[in-house]
PDB file of C-alpha atoms in Angstrom:
ATOM      1  CA  UNK A   1      20.334 -43.071  -9.717  1.00  0.00           C
ATOM      2  CA  UNK A   2      21.530 -46.231 -11.405  1.00  0.00           C
ATOM      3  CA  UNK A   3      24.851 -46.831 -13.146  1.00  0.00           C
ATOM      4  CA  UNK A   4      23.298 -46.202 -16.550  1.00  0.00           C
ATOM      5  CA  UNK A   5      22.336 -42.650 -15.576  1.00  0.00           C
ATOM      6  CA  UNK A   6      25.753 -41.588 -14.276  1.00  0.00           C
ATOM      7  CA  UNK A   7      26.859 -38.341 -15.996  1.00  0.00           C
ATOM      8  CA  UNK A   8      29.735 -40.011 -17.764  1.00  0.00           C
ATOM      9  CA  UNK A   9      30.489 -40.920 -21.366  1.00  0.00           C
ATOM     10  CA  UNK A  10      29.312 -44.498 -21.962  1.00  0.00           C
ATOM     11  CA  UNK A  11      31.291 -46.523 -24.453  1.00  0.00           C
ATOM     12  CA  UNK A  12      29.327 -49.395 -25.922  1.00  0.00           C
ATOM     13  CA  UNK A  13      31.302 -52.602 -25.673  1.00  0.00           C
ATOM     14  CA  UNK A  14      32.118 -54.929 -28.512  1.00  0.00           C
ATOM     15  CA  UNK A  15      35.010 -57.160 -27.497  1.00  0.00           C
ATOM     16  CA  UNK A  16      37.239 -57.835 -24.509  1.00  0.00           C
ATOM     17  CA  UNK A  17      40.446 -59.824 -24.325  1.00  0.00           C
ATOM     18  CA  UNK A  18      43.073 -60.573 -21.770  1.00  0.00           C
ATOM     19  CA  UNK A  19      46.831 -60.663 -22.265  1.00  0.00           C
ATOM     20  CA  UNK A  20      48.573 -63.480 -20.415  1.00  0.00           C
ATOM     21  CA  UNK A  21      52.360 -63.589 -20.357  1.00  0.00           C
ATOM     22  CA  UNK A  22      54.245 -66.835 -20.810  1.00  0.00           C
ATOM     23  CA  UNK A  23      55.619 -68.654 -17.787  1.00  0.00           C
ATOM     24  CA  UNK A  24      57.824 -71.166 -19.580  1.00  0.00           C
ATOM     25  CA  UNK A  25      59.308 -72.137 -22.911  1.00  0.00           C
ATOM     26  CA  UNK A  26      58.293 -75.795 -23.092  1.00  0.00           C
ATOM     27  CA  UNK A  27      55.093 -76.783 -24.860  1.00  0.00           C
ATOM     28  CA  UNK A  28      53.455 -79.739 -23.144  1.00  0.00           C
ATOM     29  CA  UNK A  29      52.296 -82.208 -25.793  1.00  0.00           C
ATOM     30  CA  UNK A  30      49.531 -84.008 -23.945  1.00  0.00           C
ATOM     31  CA  UNK A  31      46.796 -85.939 -25.701  1.00  0.00           C
ATOM     32  CA  UNK A  32      43.294 -86.011 -24.296  1.00  0.00           C
ATOM     33  CA  UNK A  33      39.880 -87.158 -25.404  1.00  0.00           C
ATOM     34  CA  UNK A  34      37.238 -84.618 -26.319  1.00  0.00           C
ATOM     35  CA  UNK A  35      33.639 -85.836 -26.583  1.00  0.00           C
ATOM     36  CA  UNK A  36      31.985 -83.703 -29.265  1.00  0.00           C
ATOM     37  CA  UNK A  37      28.541 -84.621 -30.626  1.00  0.00           C
ATOM     38  CA  UNK A  38      29.134 -88.294 -29.918  1.00  0.00           C
ATOM     39  CA  UNK A  39      32.495 -88.388 -31.674  1.00  0.00           C
ATOM     40  CA  UNK A  40      35.849 -88.673 -29.949  1.00  0.00           C
ATOM     41  CA  UNK A  41      38.657 -86.481 -31.192  1.00  0.00           C
ATOM     42  CA  UNK A  42      42.209 -86.296 -29.929  1.00  0.00           C
ATOM     43  CA  UNK A  43      43.375 -82.866 -28.827  1.00  0.00           C
ATOM     44  CA  UNK A  44      46.974 -81.814 -28.352  1.00  0.00           C
ATOM     45  CA  UNK A  45      47.937 -79.208 -25.779  1.00  0.00           C
ATOM     46  CA  UNK A  46      49.718 -76.451 -27.678  1.00  0.00           C
ATOM     47  CA  UNK A  47      50.984 -74.326 -24.792  1.00  0.00           C
ATOM     48  CA  UNK A  48      50.316 -72.967 -21.335  1.00  0.00           C
ATOM     49  CA  UNK A  49      48.603 -69.889 -22.796  1.00  0.00           C
ATOM     50  CA  UNK A  50      48.301 -67.904 -26.017  1.00  0.00           C
ATOM     51  CA  UNK A  51      51.409 -65.839 -25.382  1.00  0.00           C
ATOM     52  CA  UNK A  52      53.591 -68.919 -25.077  1.00  0.00           C
ATOM     53  CA  UNK A  53      52.153 -70.322 -28.302  1.00  0.00           C
ATOM     54  CA  UNK A  54      52.922 -67.067 -30.129  1.00  0.00           C
ATOM     55  CA  UNK A  55      56.420 -66.948 -28.632  1.00  0.00           C
ATOM     56  CA  UNK A  56      57.245 -70.451 -29.823  1.00  0.00           C
ATOM     57  CA  UNK A  57      55.423 -70.104 -33.153  1.00  0.00           C
ATOM     58  CA  UNK A  58      55.718 -66.464 -34.299  1.00  0.00           C
ATOM     59  CA  UNK A  59      53.640 -67.186 -37.420  1.00  0.00           C
ATOM     60  CA  UNK A  60      50.713 -68.590 -35.440  1.00  0.00           C
ATOM     61  CA  UNK A  61      47.416 -67.058 -36.538  1.00  0.00           C
ATOM     62  CA  UNK A  62      44.370 -66.106 -34.498  1.00  0.00           C
ATOM     63  CA  UNK A  63      42.037 -68.990 -33.727  1.00  0.00           C
ATOM     64  CA  UNK A  64      41.057 -71.691 -31.238  1.00  0.00           C
ATOM     65  CA  UNK A  65      43.905 -73.445 -29.404  1.00  0.00           C
ATOM     66  CA  UNK A  66      44.182 -76.005 -26.606  1.00  0.00           C
ATOM     67  CA  UNK A  67      46.108 -74.802 -23.570  1.00  0.00           C
ATOM     68  CA  UNK A  68      46.999 -76.163 -20.151  1.00  0.00           C
ATOM     69  CA  UNK A  69      48.186 -73.559 -17.633  1.00  0.00           C
ATOM     70  CA  UNK A  70      50.770 -74.678 -15.086  1.00  0.00           C
ATOM     71  CA  UNK A  71      49.209 -76.602 -12.193  1.00  0.00           C
ATOM     72  CA  UNK A  72      45.912 -77.247 -14.005  1.00  0.00           C
ATOM     73  CA  UNK A  73      44.812 -80.868 -14.434  1.00  0.00           C
ATOM     74  CA  UNK A  74      42.536 -80.546 -17.438  1.00  0.00           C
ATOM     75  CA  UNK A  75      43.430 -78.704 -20.660  1.00  0.00           C
ATOM     76  CA  UNK A  76      40.812 -76.471 -22.243  1.00  0.00           C
ATOM     77  CA  UNK A  77      40.186 -74.545 -25.438  1.00  0.00           C
ATOM     78  CA  UNK A  78      40.568 -70.780 -25.795  1.00  0.00           C
ATOM     79  CA  UNK A  79      40.506 -68.247 -28.597  1.00  0.00           C
ATOM     80  CA  UNK A  80      43.891 -66.604 -29.156  1.00  0.00           C
ATOM     81  CA  UNK A  81      44.285 -63.193 -30.754  1.00  0.00           C
ATOM     82  CA  UNK A  82      47.726 -63.429 -32.326  1.00  0.00           C
ATOM     83  CA  UNK A  83      48.890 -59.841 -32.669  1.00  0.00           C
ATOM     84  CA  UNK A  84      52.267 -58.448 -33.695  1.00  0.00           C
ATOM     85  CA  UNK A  85      53.426 -58.047 -30.097  1.00  0.00           C
ATOM     86  CA  UNK A  86      52.270 -61.474 -28.924  1.00  0.00           C
ATOM     87  CA  UNK A  87      49.298 -63.699 -28.186  1.00  0.00           C
ATOM     88  CA  UNK A  88      46.311 -62.593 -26.147  1.00  0.00           C
ATOM     89  CA  UNK A  89      43.874 -64.982 -24.469  1.00  0.00           C
ATOM     90  CA  UNK A  90      40.293 -63.847 -25.101  1.00  0.00           C
ATOM     91  CA  UNK A  91      38.023 -64.320 -22.107  1.00  0.00           C
ATOM     92  CA  UNK A  92      35.034 -62.249 -23.215  1.00  0.00           C
ATOM     93  CA  UNK A  93      33.669 -61.132 -26.566  1.00  0.00           C
ATOM     94  CA  UNK A  94      30.380 -59.377 -27.318  1.00  0.00           C
ATOM     95  CA  UNK A  95      29.256 -58.259 -30.747  1.00  0.00           C
ATOM     96  CA  UNK A  96      25.489 -58.692 -30.522  1.00  0.00           C
ATOM     97  CA  UNK A  97      22.570 -60.384 -28.799  1.00  0.00           C
ATOM     98  CA  UNK A  98      23.042 -63.908 -30.161  1.00  0.00           C
ATOM     99  CA  UNK A  99      24.503 -65.171 -26.870  1.00  0.00           C
ATOM    100  CA  UNK A 100      22.636 -64.230 -23.692  1.00  0.00           C
ATOM    101  CA  UNK A 101      24.790 -63.131 -20.760  1.00  0.00           C
ATOM    102  CA  UNK A 102      22.053 -63.183 -18.101  1.00  0.00           C
ATOM    103  CA  UNK A 103      23.399 -66.402 -16.570  1.00  0.00           C
ATOM    104  CA  UNK A 104      23.736 -67.844 -13.072  1.00  0.00           C
ATOM    105  CA  UNK A 105      26.921 -68.273 -11.028  1.00  0.00           C
ATOM    106  CA  UNK A 106      27.624 -71.879 -12.047  1.00  0.00           C
ATOM    107  CA  UNK A 107      27.461 -70.968 -15.739  1.00  0.00           C
ATOM    108  CA  UNK A 108      29.755 -67.966 -15.337  1.00  0.00           C
ATOM    109  CA  UNK A 109      32.182 -70.215 -13.504  1.00  0.00           C
ATOM    110  CA  UNK A 110      32.338 -72.773 -16.332  1.00  0.00           C
ATOM    111  CA  UNK A 111      31.897 -70.467 -19.315  1.00  0.00           C
ATOM    112  CA  UNK A 112      29.434 -70.257 -22.201  1.00  0.00           C
ATOM    113  CA  UNK A 113      29.024 -69.172 -25.809  1.00  0.00           C
ATOM    114  CA  UNK A 114      31.125 -69.932 -28.878  1.00  0.00           C
ATOM    115  CA  UNK A 115      34.875 -69.339 -28.766  1.00  0.00           C
ATOM    116  CA  UNK A 116      35.006 -67.997 -32.319  1.00  0.00           C
ATOM    117  CA  UNK A 117      32.075 -65.691 -31.641  1.00  0.00           C
ATOM    118  CA  UNK A 118      30.536 -64.141 -28.533  1.00  0.00           C
ATOM    119  CA  UNK A 119      31.470 -65.954 -25.335  1.00  0.00           C
ATOM    120  CA  UNK A 120      32.588 -65.878 -21.720  1.00  0.00           C
ATOM    121  CA  UNK A 121      35.571 -68.167 -21.123  1.00  0.00           C
ATOM    122  CA  UNK A 122      34.734 -68.989 -17.503  1.00  0.00           C
ATOM    123  CA  UNK A 123      35.872 -67.641 -14.140  1.00  0.00           C
ATOM    124  CA  UNK A 124      37.587 -70.896 -13.215  1.00  0.00           C
ATOM    125  CA  UNK A 125      39.670 -70.770 -16.399  1.00  0.00           C
ATOM    126  CA  UNK A 126      40.629 -67.118 -16.008  1.00  0.00           C
ATOM    127  CA  UNK A 127      41.652 -67.876 -12.430  1.00  0.00           C
ATOM    128  CA  UNK A 128      43.808 -70.754 -13.673  1.00  0.00           C
ATOM    129  CA  UNK A 129      45.490 -68.455 -16.195  1.00  0.00           C
ATOM    130  CA  UNK A 130      46.432 -65.813 -13.642  1.00  0.00           C
ATOM    131  CA  UNK A 131      47.273 -67.723 -10.463  1.00  0.00           C
ATOM    132  CA  UNK A 132      50.840 -68.348  -9.283  1.00  0.00           C
ATOM    133  CA  UNK A 133      52.597 -66.846 -12.264  1.00  0.00           C
ATOM    134  CA  UNK A 134      56.267 -65.841 -12.256  1.00  0.00           C
ATOM    135  CA  UNK A 135      55.307 -63.105 -14.664  1.00  0.00           C
ATOM    136  CA  UNK A 136      52.252 -60.987 -13.999  1.00  0.00           C
ATOM    137  CA  UNK A 137      49.323 -60.665 -16.377  1.00  0.00           C
ATOM    138  CA  UNK A 138      47.797 -57.667 -18.087  1.00  0.00           C
ATOM    139  CA  UNK A 139      44.121 -57.262 -18.887  1.00  0.00           C
ATOM    140  CA  UNK A 140      43.258 -55.261 -21.992  1.00  0.00           C
ATOM    141  CA  UNK A 141      39.762 -54.044 -22.853  1.00  0.00           C
ATOM    142  CA  UNK A 142      39.091 -52.898 -26.418  1.00  0.00           C
ATOM    143  CA  UNK A 143      35.932 -50.865 -26.988  1.00  0.00           C
ATOM    144  CA  UNK A 144      33.960 -49.852 -30.052  1.00  0.00           C
ATOM    145  CA  UNK A 145      30.895 -47.602 -29.886  1.00  0.00           C
ATOM    146  CA  UNK A 146      28.007 -47.563 -32.352  1.00  0.00           C
ATOM    147  CA  UNK A 147      29.301 -44.415 -34.023  1.00  0.00           C
ATOM    148  CA  UNK A 148      32.595 -46.041 -34.988  1.00  0.00           C
ATOM    149  CA  UNK A 149      34.699 -44.718 -32.112  1.00  0.00           C
ATOM    150  CA  UNK A 150      37.361 -46.911 -30.509  1.00  0.00           C
ATOM    151  CA  UNK A 151      39.196 -46.899 -27.202  1.00  0.00           C
ATOM    152  CA  UNK A 152      41.179 -49.231 -24.973  1.00  0.00           C
ATOM    153  CA  UNK A 153      42.099 -49.745 -21.331  1.00  0.00           C
ATOM    154  CA  UNK A 154      44.948 -51.853 -19.956  1.00  0.00           C
ATOM    155  CA  UNK A 155      45.526 -52.967 -16.375  1.00  0.00           C
ATOM    156  CA  UNK A 156      48.787 -54.449 -15.166  1.00  0.00           C
ATOM    157  CA  UNK A 157      49.047 -57.111 -12.442  1.00  0.00           C
ATOM    158  CA  UNK A 158      45.680 -58.637 -13.345  1.00  0.00           C
ATOM    159  CA  UNK A 159      44.547 -61.688 -11.405  1.00  0.00           C
ATOM    160  CA  UNK A 160      41.459 -63.247  -9.838  1.00  0.00           C
ATOM    161  CA  UNK A 161      40.978 -64.547  -6.319  1.00  0.00           C
ATOM    162  CA  UNK A 162      39.836 -68.072  -5.532  1.00  0.00           C
ATOM    163  CA  UNK A 163      36.236 -69.214  -5.783  1.00  0.00           C
ATOM    164  CA  UNK A 164      35.957 -68.862  -1.995  1.00  0.00           C
ATOM    165  CA  UNK A 165      36.881 -65.218  -2.562  1.00  0.00           C
ATOM    166  CA  UNK A 166      34.178 -65.014  -5.255  1.00  0.00           C
ATOM    167  CA  UNK A 167      36.906 -64.668  -7.915  1.00  0.00           C
ATOM    168  CA  UNK A 168      37.792 -61.247  -6.542  1.00  0.00           C
ATOM    169  CA  UNK A 169      39.123 -58.822  -9.161  1.00  0.00           C
ATOM    170  CA  UNK A 170      42.652 -57.502  -8.672  1.00  0.00           C
ATOM    171  CA  UNK A 171      44.207 -55.000 -11.081  1.00  0.00           C
ATOM    172  CA  UNK A 172      47.206 -52.697 -10.904  1.00  0.00           C
ATOM    173  CA  UNK A 173      48.206 -49.586 -12.822  1.00  0.00           C
ATOM    174  CA  UNK A 174      45.949 -48.344 -15.622  1.00  0.00           C
ATOM    175  CA  UNK A 175      46.919 -47.028 -19.031  1.00  0.00           C
ATOM    176  CA  UNK A 176      44.847 -46.234 -22.093  1.00  0.00           C
ATOM    177  CA  UNK A 177      42.434 -43.665 -23.503  1.00  0.00           C
ATOM    178  CA  UNK A 178      39.097 -45.204 -22.494  1.00  0.00           C
ATOM    179  CA  UNK A 179      39.302 -44.061 -18.876  1.00  0.00           C
ATOM    180  CA  UNK A 180      39.753 -46.080 -15.692  1.00  0.00           C
ATOM    181  CA  UNK A 181      36.179 -47.306 -15.339  1.00  0.00           C
ATOM    182  CA  UNK A 182      37.209 -50.166 -13.035  1.00  0.00           C
ATOM    183  CA  UNK A 183      38.103 -47.701 -10.289  1.00  0.00           C
ATOM    184  CA  UNK A 184      35.480 -45.193 -11.369  1.00  0.00           C
ATOM    185  CA  UNK A 185      35.239 -41.434 -11.186  1.00  0.00           C
ATOM    186  CA  UNK A 186      33.353 -41.248  -7.901  1.00  0.00           C
ATOM    187  CA  UNK A 187      34.304 -42.407  -4.418  1.00  0.00           C
ATOM    188  CA  UNK A 188      32.828 -45.702  -3.261  1.00  0.00           C
ATOM    189  CA  UNK A 189      32.402 -47.401  -6.651  1.00  0.00           C
ATOM    190  CA  UNK A 190      35.899 -48.875  -7.103  1.00  0.00           C
ATOM    191  CA  UNK A 191      35.400 -52.389  -8.500  1.00  0.00           C
ATOM    192  CA  UNK A 192      39.004 -53.388  -7.830  1.00  0.00           C
ATOM    193  CA  UNK A 193      39.035 -55.844  -4.935  1.00  0.00           C
ATOM    194  CA  UNK A 194      35.369 -56.839  -5.275  1.00  0.00           C
ATOM    195  CA  UNK A 195      34.072 -60.338  -5.903  1.00  0.00           C
ATOM    196  CA  UNK A 196      32.111 -61.384  -8.973  1.00  0.00           C
ATOM    197  CA  UNK A 197      28.329 -61.042  -8.727  1.00  0.00           C
ATOM    198  CA  UNK A 198      25.434 -62.774 -10.461  1.00  0.00           C
ATOM    199  CA  UNK A 199      21.708 -62.697  -9.807  1.00  0.00           C
ATOM    200  CA  UNK A 200      22.018 -65.774  -7.575  1.00  0.00           C
ATOM    201  CA  UNK A 201      25.309 -64.836  -5.864  1.00  0.00           C
ATOM    202  CA  UNK A 202      25.526 -61.196  -4.827  1.00  0.00           C
ATOM    203  CA  UNK A 203      28.854 -59.618  -3.817  1.00  0.00           C
ATOM    204  CA  UNK A 204      28.288 -56.023  -4.905  1.00  0.00           C
ATOM    205  CA  UNK A 205      28.181 -54.346  -1.479  1.00  0.00           C
ATOM    206  CA  UNK A 206      24.609 -53.040  -1.860  1.00  0.00           C
ATOM    207  CA  UNK A 207      22.199 -53.615   1.000  1.00  0.00           C
ATOM    208  CA  UNK A 208      20.711 -51.550  -0.585  1.00  0.00           C
ATOM    209  CA  UNK A 209      22.633 -48.883  -2.498  1.00  0.00           C
ATOM    210  CA  UNK A 210      20.778 -45.587  -2.661  1.00  0.00           C
ATOM    211  CA  UNK A 211      20.996 -43.501  -5.844  1.00  0.00           C
ATOM    212  CA  UNK A 212      18.767 -40.480  -5.360  1.00  0.00           C
ATOM    213  CA  UNK A 213      15.283 -41.897  -4.872  1.00  0.00           C
ATOM    214  CA  UNK A 214      16.235 -45.335  -6.245  1.00  0.00           C
ATOM    215  CA  UNK A 215      17.346 -48.247  -4.041  1.00  0.00           C
ATOM    216  CA  UNK A 216      19.349 -51.031  -5.678  1.00  0.00           C
ATOM    217  CA  UNK A 217      19.729 -54.345  -3.844  1.00  0.00           C
ATOM    218  CA  UNK A 218      21.394 -56.364  -6.610  1.00  0.00           C
ATOM    219  CA  UNK A 219      23.383 -54.642  -9.344  1.00  0.00           C
ATOM    220  CA  UNK A 220      23.256 -57.727 -11.546  1.00  0.00           C
ATOM    221  CA  UNK A 221      19.459 -57.432 -11.729  1.00  0.00           C
ATOM    222  CA  UNK A 222      19.614 -53.715 -12.514  1.00  0.00           C
ATOM    223  CA  UNK A 223      22.121 -54.369 -15.309  1.00  0.00           C
ATOM    224  CA  UNK A 224      19.899 -56.857 -17.101  1.00  0.00           C
ATOM    225  CA  UNK A 225      21.028 -60.020 -15.315  1.00  0.00           C
ATOM    226  CA  UNK A 226      24.662 -60.052 -16.421  1.00  0.00           C
ATOM    227  CA  UNK A 227      27.430 -61.045 -14.022  1.00  0.00           C
ATOM    228  CA  UNK A 228      30.292 -58.665 -13.245  1.00  0.00           C
ATOM    229  CA  UNK A 229      32.611 -57.349 -10.524  1.00  0.00           C
ATOM    230  CA  UNK A 230      30.094 -54.805  -9.303  1.00  0.00           C
ATOM    231  CA  UNK A 231      30.886 -52.370  -6.495  1.00  0.00           C
ATOM    232  CA  UNK A 232      27.804 -50.363  -5.635  1.00  0.00           C
ATOM    233  CA  UNK A 233      27.114 -51.105  -9.303  1.00  0.00           C
ATOM    234  CA  UNK A 234      30.171 -49.084 -10.380  1.00  0.00           C
ATOM    235  CA  UNK A 235      31.248 -47.562 -13.697  1.00  0.00           C
ATOM    236  CA  UNK A 236      32.067 -50.675 -15.762  1.00  0.00           C
ATOM    237  CA  UNK A 237      29.416 -53.152 -16.873  1.00  0.00           C
ATOM    238  CA  UNK A 238      30.247 -55.276 -19.913  1.00  0.00           C
ATOM    239  CA  UNK A 239      27.992 -58.309 -19.452  1.00  0.00           C
ATOM    240  CA  UNK A 240      24.615 -56.615 -19.139  1.00  0.00           C
ATOM    241  CA  UNK A 241      21.574 -57.018 -21.359  1.00  0.00           C
ATOM    242  CA  UNK A 242      22.486 -56.299 -24.987  1.00  0.00           C
ATOM    243  CA  UNK A 243      20.601 -53.695 -26.998  1.00  0.00           C
ATOM    244  CA  UNK A 244      21.982 -51.252 -29.586  1.00  0.00           C
ATOM    245  CA  UNK A 245      20.457 -48.337 -27.693  1.00  0.00           C
ATOM    246  CA  UNK A 246      20.408 -50.022 -24.296  1.00  0.00           C
ATOM    247  CA  UNK A 247      21.719 -48.908 -20.941  1.00  0.00           C
ATOM    248  CA  UNK A 248      23.148 -52.124 -19.503  1.00  0.00           C
ATOM    249  CA  UNK A 249      26.487 -52.324 -21.324  1.00  0.00           C
ATOM    250  CA  UNK A 250      28.970 -49.531 -20.844  1.00  0.00           C
ATOM    251  CA  UNK A 251      32.393 -48.298 -19.864  1.00  0.00           C
ATOM    252  CA  UNK A 252      31.756 -45.012 -18.105  1.00  0.00           C
ATOM    253  CA  UNK A 253      34.783 -42.791 -18.477  1.00  0.00           C
ATOM    254  CA  UNK A 254      36.110 -39.415 -19.439  1.00  0.00           C
ATOM    255  CA  UNK A 255      38.216 -40.840 -22.278  1.00  0.00           C
ATOM    256  CA  UNK A 256      37.504 -40.092 -25.929  1.00  0.00           C
ATOM    257  CA  UNK A 257      37.359 -43.102 -28.267  1.00  0.00           C
ATOM    258  CA  UNK A 258      39.692 -42.892 -31.214  1.00  0.00           C
ATOM    259  CA  UNK A 259      42.095 -40.480 -29.540  1.00  0.00           C
ATOM    260  CA  UNK A 260      45.635 -41.886 -29.208  1.00  0.00           C
ATOM    261  CA  UNK A 261      45.959 -45.665 -29.527  1.00  0.00           C
ATOM    262  CA  UNK A 262      49.597 -46.389 -28.562  1.00  0.00           C
ATOM    263  CA  UNK A 263      51.305 -49.704 -29.229  1.00  0.00           C
ATOM    264  CA  UNK A 264      51.244 -52.123 -26.300  1.00  0.00           C
ATOM    265  CA  UNK A 265      54.289 -53.993 -25.009  1.00  0.00           C
ATOM    266  CA  UNK A 266      54.658 -57.082 -22.830  1.00  0.00           C
ATOM    267  CA  UNK A 267      54.975 -56.469 -19.120  1.00  0.00           C
ATOM    268  CA  UNK A 268      58.267 -57.865 -17.888  1.00  0.00           C
ATOM    269  CA  UNK A 269      58.896 -59.398 -14.492  1.00  0.00           C
ATOM    270  CA  UNK A 270      61.012 -57.293 -12.178  1.00  0.00           C
TER     271      UNK A 270
END
């Protein structure tokens, strides 16, 4: 059987963001040139990440900012969700089918979509945000289903491996009410520690994977062409083909949306 037929409760995905904790208190004011539709505009780096911006400017509102993580040569734009407990760096958002997520490896590496709308920030940028930090990062996934239910999942110690490691996913302890779909309910489908997979770069561990009378060679194909950290396809798939009643986007878990949404707090370095 495929992922979509697993006997678990699928939570349709609407938006995903990642919390990055600040690594310094100095905002680097660096000017750069941005070529946009033939016009040059000067951008100013506003911080190393969204959390630092919120820390230094508590009244900062949600929107697009220019950041430059430590050790990164080129600044880039991100969308920051400025919540009461700090700034979160959004690296994926899906609210409909306007932006297609059935992309190749090179596109997933660089990013695509519109920062204020549906988008994928880019594996290289997420790697830059999580590498070599004095304070660890937390990934938060917020889910909405089509019946109005909500749920969330948080993972401490979030980071990605290098490109040579296929941007391997690394997450620590889970908390939330959506269920730990990254590790999954069944043995052998833990996505933690697996590299990112696309239709042209397969790292899902299937050669093939047998589900009943179905053999899957590439999970990305079976999930509508979307890239993800598949492990024998696994229980989480948030970049698959979008359809209101589709089977390629889900967070398979035993959690119940809308039940207990506790306040989140920054993870502090030991």
